[in-house]
Coordinates of C-alpha atoms in Angstrom, one line a residue:
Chain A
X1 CA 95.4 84.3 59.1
X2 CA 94.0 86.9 57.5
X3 CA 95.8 88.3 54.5
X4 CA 96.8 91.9 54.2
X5 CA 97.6 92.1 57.5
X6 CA 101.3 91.7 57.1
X7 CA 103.4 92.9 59.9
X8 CA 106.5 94.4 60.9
X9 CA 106.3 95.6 64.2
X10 CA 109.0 97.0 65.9
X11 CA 108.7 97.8 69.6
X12 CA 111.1 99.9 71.8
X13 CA 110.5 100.7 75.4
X14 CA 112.1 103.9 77.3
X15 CA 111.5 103.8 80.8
X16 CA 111.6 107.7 82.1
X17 CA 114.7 109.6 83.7
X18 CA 116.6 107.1 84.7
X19 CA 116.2 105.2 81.5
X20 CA 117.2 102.1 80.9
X21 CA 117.4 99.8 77.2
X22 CA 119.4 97.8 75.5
X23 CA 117.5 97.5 71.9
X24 CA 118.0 95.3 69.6
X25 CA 116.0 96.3 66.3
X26 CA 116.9 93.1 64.8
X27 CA 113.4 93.5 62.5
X28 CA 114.4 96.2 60.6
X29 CA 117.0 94.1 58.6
X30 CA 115.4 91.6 58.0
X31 CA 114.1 91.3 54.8
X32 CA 110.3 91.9 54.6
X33 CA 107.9 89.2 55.5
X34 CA 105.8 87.8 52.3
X35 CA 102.5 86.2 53.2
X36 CA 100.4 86.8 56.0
X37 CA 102.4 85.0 58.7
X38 CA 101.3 87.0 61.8
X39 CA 103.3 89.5 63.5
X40 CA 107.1 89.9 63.1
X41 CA 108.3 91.8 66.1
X42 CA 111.4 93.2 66.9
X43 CA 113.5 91.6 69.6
X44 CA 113.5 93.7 72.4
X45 CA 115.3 93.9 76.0
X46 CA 114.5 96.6 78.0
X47 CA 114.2 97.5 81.6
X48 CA 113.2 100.7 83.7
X49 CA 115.2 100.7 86.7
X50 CA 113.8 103.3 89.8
X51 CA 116.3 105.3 91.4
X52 CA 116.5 107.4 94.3
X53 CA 115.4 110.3 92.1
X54 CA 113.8 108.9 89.1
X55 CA 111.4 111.2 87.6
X56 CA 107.8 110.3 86.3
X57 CA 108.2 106.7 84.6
X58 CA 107.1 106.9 81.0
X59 CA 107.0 104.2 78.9
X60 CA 107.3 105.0 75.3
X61 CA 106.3 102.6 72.3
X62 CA 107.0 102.8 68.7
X63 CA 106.0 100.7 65.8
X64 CA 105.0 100.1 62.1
X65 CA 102.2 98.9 60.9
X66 CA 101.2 97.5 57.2
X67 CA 97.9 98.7 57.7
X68 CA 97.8 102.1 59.2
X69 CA 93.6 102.5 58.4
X70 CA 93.0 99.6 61.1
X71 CA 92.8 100.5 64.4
X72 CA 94.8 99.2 67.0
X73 CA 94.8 98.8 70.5
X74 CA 97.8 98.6 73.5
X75 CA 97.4 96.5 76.3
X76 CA 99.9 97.2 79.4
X77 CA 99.8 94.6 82.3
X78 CA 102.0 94.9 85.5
X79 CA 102.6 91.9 87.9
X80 CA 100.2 90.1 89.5
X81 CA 99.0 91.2 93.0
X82 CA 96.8 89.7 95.4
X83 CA 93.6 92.2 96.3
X84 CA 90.6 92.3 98.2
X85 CA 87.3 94.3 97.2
X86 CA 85.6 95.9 99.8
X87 CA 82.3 97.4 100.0
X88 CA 81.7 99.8 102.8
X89 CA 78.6 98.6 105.0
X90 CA 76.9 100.1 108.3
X91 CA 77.3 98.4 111.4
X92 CA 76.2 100.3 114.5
X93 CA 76.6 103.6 112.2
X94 CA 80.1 103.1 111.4
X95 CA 81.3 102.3 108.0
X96 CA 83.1 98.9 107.8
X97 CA 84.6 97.5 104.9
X98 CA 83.5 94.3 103.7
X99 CA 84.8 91.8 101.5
X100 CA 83.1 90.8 98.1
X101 CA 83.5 87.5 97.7
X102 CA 83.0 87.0 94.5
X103 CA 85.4 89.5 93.2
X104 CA 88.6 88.7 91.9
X105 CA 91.7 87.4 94.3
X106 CA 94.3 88.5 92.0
X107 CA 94.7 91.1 89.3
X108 CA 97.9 93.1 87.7
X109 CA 98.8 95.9 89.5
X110 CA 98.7 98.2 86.6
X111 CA 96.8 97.9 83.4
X112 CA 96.8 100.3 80.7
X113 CA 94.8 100.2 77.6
X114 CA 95.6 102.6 75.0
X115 CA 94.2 102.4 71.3
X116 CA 94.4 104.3 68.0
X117 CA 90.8 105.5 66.3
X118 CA 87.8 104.9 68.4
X119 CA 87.9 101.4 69.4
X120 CA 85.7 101.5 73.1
X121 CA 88.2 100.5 75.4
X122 CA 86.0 100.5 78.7
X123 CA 83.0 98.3 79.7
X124 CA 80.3 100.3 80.5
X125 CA 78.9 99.7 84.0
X126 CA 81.2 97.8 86.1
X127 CA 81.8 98.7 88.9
X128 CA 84.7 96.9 90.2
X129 CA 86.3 98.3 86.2
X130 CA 85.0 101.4 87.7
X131 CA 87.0 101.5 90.8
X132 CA 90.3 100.6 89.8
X133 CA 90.1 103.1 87.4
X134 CA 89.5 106.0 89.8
X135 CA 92.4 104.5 91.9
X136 CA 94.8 104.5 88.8
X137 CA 95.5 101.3 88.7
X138 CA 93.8 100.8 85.1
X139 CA 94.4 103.5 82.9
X140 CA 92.0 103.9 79.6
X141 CA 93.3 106.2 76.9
X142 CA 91.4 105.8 74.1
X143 CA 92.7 107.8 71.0
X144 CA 96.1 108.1 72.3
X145 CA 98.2 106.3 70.0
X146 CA 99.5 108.1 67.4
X147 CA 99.3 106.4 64.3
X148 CA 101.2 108.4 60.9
X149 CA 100.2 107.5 57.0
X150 CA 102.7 105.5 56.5
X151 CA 101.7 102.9 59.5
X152 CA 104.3 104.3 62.1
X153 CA 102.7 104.7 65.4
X154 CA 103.7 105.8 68.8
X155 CA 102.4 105.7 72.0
X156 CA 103.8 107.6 75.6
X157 CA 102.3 104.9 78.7
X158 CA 102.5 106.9 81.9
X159 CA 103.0 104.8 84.7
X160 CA 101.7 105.6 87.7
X161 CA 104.3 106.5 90.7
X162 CA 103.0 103.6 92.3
X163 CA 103.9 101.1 89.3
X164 CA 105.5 98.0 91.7
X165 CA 108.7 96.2 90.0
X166 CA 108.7 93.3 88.2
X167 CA 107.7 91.8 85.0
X168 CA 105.7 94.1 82.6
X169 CA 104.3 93.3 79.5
X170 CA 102.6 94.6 75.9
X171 CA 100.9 93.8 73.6
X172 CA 99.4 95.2 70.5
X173 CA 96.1 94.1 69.0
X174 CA 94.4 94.7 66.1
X175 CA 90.6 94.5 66.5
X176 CA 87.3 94.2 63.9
X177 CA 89.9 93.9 60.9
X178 CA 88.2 93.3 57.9
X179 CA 85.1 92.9 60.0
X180 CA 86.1 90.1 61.4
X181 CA 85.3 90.0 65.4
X182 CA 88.5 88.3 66.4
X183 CA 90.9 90.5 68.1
X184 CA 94.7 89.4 66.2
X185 CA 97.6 90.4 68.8
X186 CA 100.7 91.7 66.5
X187 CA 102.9 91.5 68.7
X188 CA 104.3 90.8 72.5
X189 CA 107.0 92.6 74.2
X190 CA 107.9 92.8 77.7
X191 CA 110.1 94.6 79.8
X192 CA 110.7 95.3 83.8
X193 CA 110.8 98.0 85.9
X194 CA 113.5 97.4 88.7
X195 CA 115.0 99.2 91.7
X196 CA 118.3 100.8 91.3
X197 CA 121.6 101.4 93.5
X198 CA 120.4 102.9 96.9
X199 CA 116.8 101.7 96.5
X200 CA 117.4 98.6 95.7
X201 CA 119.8 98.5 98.8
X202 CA 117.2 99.8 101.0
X203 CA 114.3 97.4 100.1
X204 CA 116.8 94.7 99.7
X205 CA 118.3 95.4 103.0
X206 CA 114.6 95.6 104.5
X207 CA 113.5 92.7 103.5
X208 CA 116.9 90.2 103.8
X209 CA 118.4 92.1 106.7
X210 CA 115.5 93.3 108.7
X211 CA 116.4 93.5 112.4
X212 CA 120.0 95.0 110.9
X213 CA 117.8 97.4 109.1
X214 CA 115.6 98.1 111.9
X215 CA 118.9 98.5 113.8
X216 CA 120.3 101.1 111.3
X217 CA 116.9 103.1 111.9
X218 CA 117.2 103.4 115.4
X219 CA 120.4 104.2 114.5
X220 CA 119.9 107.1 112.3
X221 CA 117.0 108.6 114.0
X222 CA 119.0 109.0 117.6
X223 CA 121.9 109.8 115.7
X224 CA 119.9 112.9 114.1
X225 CA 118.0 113.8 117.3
X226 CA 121.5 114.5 118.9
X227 CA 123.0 116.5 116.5
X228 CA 120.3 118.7 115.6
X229 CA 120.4 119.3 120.2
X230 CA 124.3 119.7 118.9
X231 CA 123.6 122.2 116.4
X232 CA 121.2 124.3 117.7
X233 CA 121.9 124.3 121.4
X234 CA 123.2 128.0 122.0
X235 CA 120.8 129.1 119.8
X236 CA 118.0 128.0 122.5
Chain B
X1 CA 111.7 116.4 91.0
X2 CA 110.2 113.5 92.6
X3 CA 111.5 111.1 95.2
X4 CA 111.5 107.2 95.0
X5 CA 110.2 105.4 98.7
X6 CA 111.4 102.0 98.2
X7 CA 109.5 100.4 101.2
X8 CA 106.2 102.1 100.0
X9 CA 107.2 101.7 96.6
X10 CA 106.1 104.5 95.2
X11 CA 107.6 108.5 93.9
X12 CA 107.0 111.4 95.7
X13 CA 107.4 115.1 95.8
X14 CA 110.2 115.8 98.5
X15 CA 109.4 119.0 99.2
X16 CA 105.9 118.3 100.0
X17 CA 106.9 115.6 102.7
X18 CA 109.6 118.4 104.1
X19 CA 107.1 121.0 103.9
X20 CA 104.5 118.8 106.1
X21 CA 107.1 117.7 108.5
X22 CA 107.8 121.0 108.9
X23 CA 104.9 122.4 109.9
X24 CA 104.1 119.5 112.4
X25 CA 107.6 120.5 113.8
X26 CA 107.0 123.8 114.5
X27 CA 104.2 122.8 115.7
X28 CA 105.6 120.4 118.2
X29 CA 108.1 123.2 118.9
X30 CA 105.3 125.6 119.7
X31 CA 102.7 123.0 122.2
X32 CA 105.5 120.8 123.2
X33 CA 103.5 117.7 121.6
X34 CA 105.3 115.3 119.2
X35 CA 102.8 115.8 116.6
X36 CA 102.7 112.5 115.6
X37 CA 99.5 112.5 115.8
X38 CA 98.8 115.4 112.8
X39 CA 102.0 113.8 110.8
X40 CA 100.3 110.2 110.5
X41 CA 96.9 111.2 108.9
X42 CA 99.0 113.9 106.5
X43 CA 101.0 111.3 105.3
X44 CA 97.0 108.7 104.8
X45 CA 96.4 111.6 102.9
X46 CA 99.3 112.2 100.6
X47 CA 98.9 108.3 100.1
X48 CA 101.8 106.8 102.2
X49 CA 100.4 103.2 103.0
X50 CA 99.2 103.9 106.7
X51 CA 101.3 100.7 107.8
X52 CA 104.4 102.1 106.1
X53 CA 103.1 105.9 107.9
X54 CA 102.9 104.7 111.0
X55 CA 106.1 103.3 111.1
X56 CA 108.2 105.3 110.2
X57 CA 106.6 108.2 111.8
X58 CA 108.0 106.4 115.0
X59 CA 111.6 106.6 113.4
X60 CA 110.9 110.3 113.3
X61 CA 109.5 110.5 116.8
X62 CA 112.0 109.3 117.9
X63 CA 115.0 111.9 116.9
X64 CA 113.1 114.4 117.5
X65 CA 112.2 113.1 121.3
X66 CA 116.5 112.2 121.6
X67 CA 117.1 116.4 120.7
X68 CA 114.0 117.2 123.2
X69 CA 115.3 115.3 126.0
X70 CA 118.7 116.0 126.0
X71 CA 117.5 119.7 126.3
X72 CA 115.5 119.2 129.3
X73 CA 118.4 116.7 130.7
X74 CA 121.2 119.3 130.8
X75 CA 118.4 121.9 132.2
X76 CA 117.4 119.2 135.0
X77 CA 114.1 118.3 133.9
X78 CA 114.4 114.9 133.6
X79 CA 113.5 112.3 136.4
X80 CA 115.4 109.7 135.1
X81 CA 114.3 106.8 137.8
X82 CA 110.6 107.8 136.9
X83 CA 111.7 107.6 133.2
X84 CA 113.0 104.0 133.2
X85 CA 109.9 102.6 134.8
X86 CA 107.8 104.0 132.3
X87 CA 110.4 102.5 129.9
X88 CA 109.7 99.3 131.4
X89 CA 106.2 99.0 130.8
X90 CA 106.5 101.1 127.5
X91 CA 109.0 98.6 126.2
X92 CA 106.5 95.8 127.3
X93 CA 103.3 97.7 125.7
X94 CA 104.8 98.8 122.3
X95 CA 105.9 95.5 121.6
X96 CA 102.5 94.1 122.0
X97 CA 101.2 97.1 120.0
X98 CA 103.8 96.0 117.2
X99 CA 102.2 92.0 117.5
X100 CA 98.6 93.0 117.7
X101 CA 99.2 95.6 114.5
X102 CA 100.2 92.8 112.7
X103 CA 97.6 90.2 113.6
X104 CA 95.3 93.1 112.6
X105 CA 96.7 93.4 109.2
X106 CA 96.5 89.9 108.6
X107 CA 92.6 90.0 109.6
X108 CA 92.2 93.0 107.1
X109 CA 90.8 95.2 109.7
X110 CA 93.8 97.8 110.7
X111 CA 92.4 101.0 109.5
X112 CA 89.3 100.4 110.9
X113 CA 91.2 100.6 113.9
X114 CA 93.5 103.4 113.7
X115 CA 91.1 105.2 113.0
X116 CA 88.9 104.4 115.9
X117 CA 91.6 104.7 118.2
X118 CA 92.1 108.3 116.6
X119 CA 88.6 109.6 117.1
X120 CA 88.4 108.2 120.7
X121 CA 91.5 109.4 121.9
X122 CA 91.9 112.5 119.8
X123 CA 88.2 113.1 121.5
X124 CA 88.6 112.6 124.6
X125 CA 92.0 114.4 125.0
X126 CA 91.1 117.1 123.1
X127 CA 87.7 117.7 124.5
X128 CA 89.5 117.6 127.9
X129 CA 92.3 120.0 127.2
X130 CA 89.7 122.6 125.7
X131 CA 87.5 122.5 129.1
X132 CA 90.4 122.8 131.5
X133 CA 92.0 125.9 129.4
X134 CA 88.7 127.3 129.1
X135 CA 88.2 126.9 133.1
X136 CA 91.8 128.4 133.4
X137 CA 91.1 131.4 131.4
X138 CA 88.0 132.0 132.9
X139 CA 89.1 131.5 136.6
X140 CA 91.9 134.3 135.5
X141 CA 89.3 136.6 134.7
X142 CA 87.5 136.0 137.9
X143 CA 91.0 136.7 139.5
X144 CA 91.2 133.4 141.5
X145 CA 94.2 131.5 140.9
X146 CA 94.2 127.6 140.1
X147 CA 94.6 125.4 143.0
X148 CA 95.6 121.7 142.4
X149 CA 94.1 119.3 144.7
X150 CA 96.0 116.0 145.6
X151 CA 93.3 113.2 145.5
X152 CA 94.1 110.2 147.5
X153 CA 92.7 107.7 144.9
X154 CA 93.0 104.0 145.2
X155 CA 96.3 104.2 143.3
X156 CA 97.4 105.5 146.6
X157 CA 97.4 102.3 148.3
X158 CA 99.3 100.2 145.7
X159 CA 102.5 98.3 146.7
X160 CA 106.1 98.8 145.8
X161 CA 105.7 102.4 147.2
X162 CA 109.1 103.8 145.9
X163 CA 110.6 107.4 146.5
X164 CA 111.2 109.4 143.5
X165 CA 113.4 112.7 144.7
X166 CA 113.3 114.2 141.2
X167 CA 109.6 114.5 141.4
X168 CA 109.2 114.7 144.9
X169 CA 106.8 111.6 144.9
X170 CA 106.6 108.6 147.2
X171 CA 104.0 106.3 144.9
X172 CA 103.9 102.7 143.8
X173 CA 106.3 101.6 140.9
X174 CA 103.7 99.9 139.6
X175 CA 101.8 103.0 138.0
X176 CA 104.2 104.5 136.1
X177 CA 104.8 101.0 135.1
X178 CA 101.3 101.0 134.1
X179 CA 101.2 104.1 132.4
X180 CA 103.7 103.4 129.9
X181 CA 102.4 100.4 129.2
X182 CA 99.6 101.8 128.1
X183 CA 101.3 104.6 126.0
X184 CA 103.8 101.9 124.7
X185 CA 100.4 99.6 123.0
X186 CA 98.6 103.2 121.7
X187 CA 102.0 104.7 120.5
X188 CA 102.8 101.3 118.5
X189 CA 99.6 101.0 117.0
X190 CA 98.5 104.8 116.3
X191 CA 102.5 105.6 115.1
X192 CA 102.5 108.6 117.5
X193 CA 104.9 109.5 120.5
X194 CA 102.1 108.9 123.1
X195 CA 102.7 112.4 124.5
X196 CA 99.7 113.3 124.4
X197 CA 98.5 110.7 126.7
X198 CA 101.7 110.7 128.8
X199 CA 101.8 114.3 129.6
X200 CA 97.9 114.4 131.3
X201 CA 98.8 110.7 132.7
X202 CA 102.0 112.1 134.7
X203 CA 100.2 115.1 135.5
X204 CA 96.8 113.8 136.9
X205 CA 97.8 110.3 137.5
X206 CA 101.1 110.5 138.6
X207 CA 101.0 113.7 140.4
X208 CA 104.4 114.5 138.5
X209 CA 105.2 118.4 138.9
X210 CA 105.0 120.1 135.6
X211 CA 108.2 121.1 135.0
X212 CA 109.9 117.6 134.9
X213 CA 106.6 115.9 133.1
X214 CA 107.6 117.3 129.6
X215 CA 111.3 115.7 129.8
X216 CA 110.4 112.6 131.3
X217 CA 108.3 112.5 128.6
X218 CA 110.2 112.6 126.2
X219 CA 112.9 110.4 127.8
X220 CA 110.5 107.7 127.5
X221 CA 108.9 108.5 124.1
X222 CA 112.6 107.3 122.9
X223 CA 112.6 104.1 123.8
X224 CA 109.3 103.6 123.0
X225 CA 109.3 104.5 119.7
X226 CA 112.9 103.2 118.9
X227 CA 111.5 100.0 120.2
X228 CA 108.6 100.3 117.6
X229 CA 110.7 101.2 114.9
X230 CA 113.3 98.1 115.4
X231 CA 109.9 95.9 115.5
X232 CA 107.9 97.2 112.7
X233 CA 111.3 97.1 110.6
X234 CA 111.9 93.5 111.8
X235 CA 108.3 92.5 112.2
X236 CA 106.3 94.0 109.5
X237 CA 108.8 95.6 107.4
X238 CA 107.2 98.7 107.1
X239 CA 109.8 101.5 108.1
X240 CA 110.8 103.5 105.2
X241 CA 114.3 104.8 105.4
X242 CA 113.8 107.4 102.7
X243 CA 110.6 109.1 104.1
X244 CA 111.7 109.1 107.0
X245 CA 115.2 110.8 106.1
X246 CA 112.6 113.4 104.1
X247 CA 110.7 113.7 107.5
X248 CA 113.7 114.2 109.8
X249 CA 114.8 117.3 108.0
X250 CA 111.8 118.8 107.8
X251 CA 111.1 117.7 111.5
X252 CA 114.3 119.6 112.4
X253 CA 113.8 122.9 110.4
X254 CA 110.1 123.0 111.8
X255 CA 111.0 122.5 115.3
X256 CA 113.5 125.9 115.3
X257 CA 110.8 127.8 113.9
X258 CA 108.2 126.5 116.5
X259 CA 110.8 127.2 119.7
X260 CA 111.3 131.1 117.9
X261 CA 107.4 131.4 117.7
X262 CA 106.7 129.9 120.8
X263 CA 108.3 132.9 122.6
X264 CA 105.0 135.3 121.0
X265 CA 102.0 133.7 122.6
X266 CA 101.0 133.2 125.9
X267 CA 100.5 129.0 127.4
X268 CA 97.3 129.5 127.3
X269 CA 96.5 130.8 124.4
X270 CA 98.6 127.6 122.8
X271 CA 96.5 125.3 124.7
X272 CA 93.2 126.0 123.0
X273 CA 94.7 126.1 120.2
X274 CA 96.6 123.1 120.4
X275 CA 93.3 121.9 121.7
X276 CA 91.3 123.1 118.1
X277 CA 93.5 121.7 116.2
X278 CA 93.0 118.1 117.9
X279 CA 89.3 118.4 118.4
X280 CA 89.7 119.0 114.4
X281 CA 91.8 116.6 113.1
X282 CA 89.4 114.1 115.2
X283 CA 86.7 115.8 113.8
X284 CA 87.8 114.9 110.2
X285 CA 88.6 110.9 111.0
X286 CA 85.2 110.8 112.3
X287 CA 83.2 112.2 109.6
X288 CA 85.3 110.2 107.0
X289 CA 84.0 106.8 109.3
X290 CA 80.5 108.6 109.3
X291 CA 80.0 109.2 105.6
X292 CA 79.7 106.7 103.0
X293 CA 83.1 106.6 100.5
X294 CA 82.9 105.2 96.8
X295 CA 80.6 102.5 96.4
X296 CA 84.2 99.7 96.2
X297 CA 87.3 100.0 97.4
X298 CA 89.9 97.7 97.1
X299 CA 93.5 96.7 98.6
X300 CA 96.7 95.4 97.5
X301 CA 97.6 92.9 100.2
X302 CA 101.0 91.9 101.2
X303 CA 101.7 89.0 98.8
X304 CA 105.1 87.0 99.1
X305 CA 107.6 87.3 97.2
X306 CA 106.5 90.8 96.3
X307 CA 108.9 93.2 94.7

């Protein structure tokens, strides 16, 4: 452990509109930590729940560090989804896409890598890095923590509107301390984004109930078509 | 404000779906087309999944072809014994559609293949409906009138010759049979109406008399895409209630300002037109086959257990 590097982290996550949190700042009465035992963190429990009208989903984090002059570095991962990389390739003058094998299966659906101070966050030249960064689905902000003089930091995550529920986590790193080149994480929170009241009906309903669901569609959509003939007949 | 979809899992802006549906309903108010054809590669573009698009555009096609037909019902237009045959085979054809969408999601290749089916059809129907308005207009100015010649093609000496008094027809059941078969497999797999294809089918194929082709149309175009909408929600699980909620209203406030503008041009006019704007949108599709996109793409494939 490297000494000096005493922690007390406290994380809290608020998901956007529609919020969310329970919080439990247990770390802030505790007494301090002496020594150099790695990270204390804050219990947290926190989810984002998406509603029918849930705005842009921002994920806010805030935290104290002992040692506000080192850098440090976010990383957000989403759950887990199974991909395929294509590449797009000529046959008889049409573009067709074509798998790269040797690309990864499975990847989060969102990362997000934030850090405080200049700490390069991207790796120059890769292409597949580069791709899922122009499709949103890594997002690089270097610089865009907020770190006070006294070691309070903060740090606004927006999640893209695609951002699938389920199980997200954080961490928090602290990188080339004291020159040394192991990256230390400080601490590890996690929290999930889930569907809420009609939504969660909906996709529930879709997915449990599917020819009911289909059945409701049909429903709806010749229920519609009739009264909008109902409503606007005479004015034909 | 923004708008969850919760079978394409993602937020939107509302007002832009309502906007969009709006402006393909007028648009179907104005030609008489279902415009599901325009809606489908607006909503690719404002980055709807084009399974989930697809889908539930037939959920949308489908109310507004219910609040078409009952129009042309209670006016007459309707032949309802030509209707249900095309039913038959549309029922028969969409449901294929629906099985060979899916086995071409699981081989990776579906866009490919809308898109394809897009540019050949949008083509060729397009291309088609430009020449003959062209020839109309132009045979107007020479001061002839059109003449429609009655071909006695090979469909002529079919079997099951049945009458159909509606349409004044005495043809084989098995071609309207036929016909929506093939609009039932296109309309499942492009997520349009197949109006587009009906309407010159019944007209040229058929021999249908113009004024009942439009509600006949539509008639089947119901069932059709009702059926795809009950087996893409069973099937696949793409039909997204929300969107198509958003798309229905904005379907219906389109559609009133379509009929009110439809009064100010002349048919033929709206046929070119109609025509442009076909030979454009498949214009577009091709040219994003034709040129190159970023270097990789990826896609999030449909994992179990996933959200």
């Amino acid at each position: 452990m490297v000494k000096g590097l005493a922690q007390r982290i406290t994380v809290r996550l608020i998901g956007g509109m529609v919020l969310v949190l329970a919080v439990v700042l247990a770390g802030l009465t505790l007494s301090p930590v002496s020594g150099a035992q790695g990270p204390d963190v804050a219990a947290v429990e926190s989810k984002v729940s998406v509603g029918l009208f849930s705005g842009k989903t921002v994920v806010r984090v805030f935290g104290s560090t002992a040692t506000p002059d080192v850098p440090i570095r976010l990383e957000l991962t989403g759950p887990d989804r199974e991909v395929k990389f294509t590449r797009d390739v000529r046959r008889f003058g049409i573009k067709v896409a074509q798998t790269i094998e040797d690309a990864p299966q499975v990847i989060p659906a969102i990362r997000a890598e934030l850090s405080s101070g200049d700490i390069p966050l991207r790796r120059e030249g890769d292409a597949l890095e580069d791709a899922l960064i122009r499709e949103g689905v890594v997002i690089i902000r270097p610089n865009a923590i907020k770190m006070e003089p006294s070691g309070l930091f903060f740090a606004e995550i927006p999640l893209p509107p695609s951002a699938p529920v389920g199980d997200y986590k954080i961490e928090i790193f602290q990188e080339g301390a004291l020159r040394t080149v192991a990256k230390i994480k400080l601490a590890e929170e996690s929290f999930s984004i889930q569907q809420q009241g009609f939504v969660a009906l909906v996709s529930r309903g879709a997915k449990d109930y599917a020819l009911f669901y289909g059945l409701i569609c049909v429903l709806v959509a010749v229920a519609a078509g009739w009264i909008t003939e109902r409503v606007f007949r005479n004015r034909r | 404000m923004s708008m969850y979809l919760p079978i394409a899992e993602m937020a939107t802006n509302p007002f832009v779906i309502v906007f969009f549906g709006a402006l393909v309903g007028a648009m179907s108010g104005l030609f008489g087309v279902g415009g599901g054809f325009l809606m489908a590669p607006i909503l690719f573009f404002l980055g709807i999944p084009p399974s989930v698009a697809v889908s539930t555009e037939a959920t949308q096609i489908c109310a507004a072809s219910v609040s078409g037909s009952l129009a042309h019902f209670r006016r007459g237009n309707l032949d309802v014994k030509m209707g249900a045959l095309l039913v038959a085979g549309g029922l028969v054809g969409s449901t294929l559609g629906v099985f060979t969408f899916k086995w071409l999601i699981t081989l990776g290749s579906i866009d490919l293949v809308i898109q394809l089916f897009y540019v050949v059809f949008l083509g060729g129907v397009g291309g088609l409906m430009f020449l003959e308005s062209l020839q109309a207009m132009m045979r107007r100015r020479a001061g002839k009138t059109a003449t429609h010649k009655r071909r006695h093609g090979f469909m002529h000496g079919l079997p099951f010759r049945t009458k159909f008094p509606r349409s004044k027809l005495y043809i084989s059941a098995i071609l309207p049979v036929a016909v929506g078969l093939g609009v039932g497999f296109l309309s499942a797999i492009m997520g349009v109406g197949g109006g587009f294809i009906m309407v010159p089918a019944m007209i040229y194929l058929l021999g249908m008399p113009t004024m009942v082709v439009v509600g006949t149309s539509l008639f089947t175009i119901i069932f059709v895409t009702g059926n795809n909408t009950l087996q893409h929600a069973w099937f696949n699980g793409t039909v997204d209630l929300v969107l198509a909620g958003l798309l229905l209203v904005g379907g219906v406030i389109g559609a009133q300002i379509g009929v009110r503008l439809s009064g100010r041009f002349n048919a033929e006019q709206l046929r070119i037109l109609l025509a442009l704007i076909v030979l454009a949108v498949c214009f577009k599709i091709l040219s994003d086959l034709l040129v190159g996109g970023p270097p990789i793409q990826f896609s999030f494939r449909e994992v179990a257990g996933h959200g």
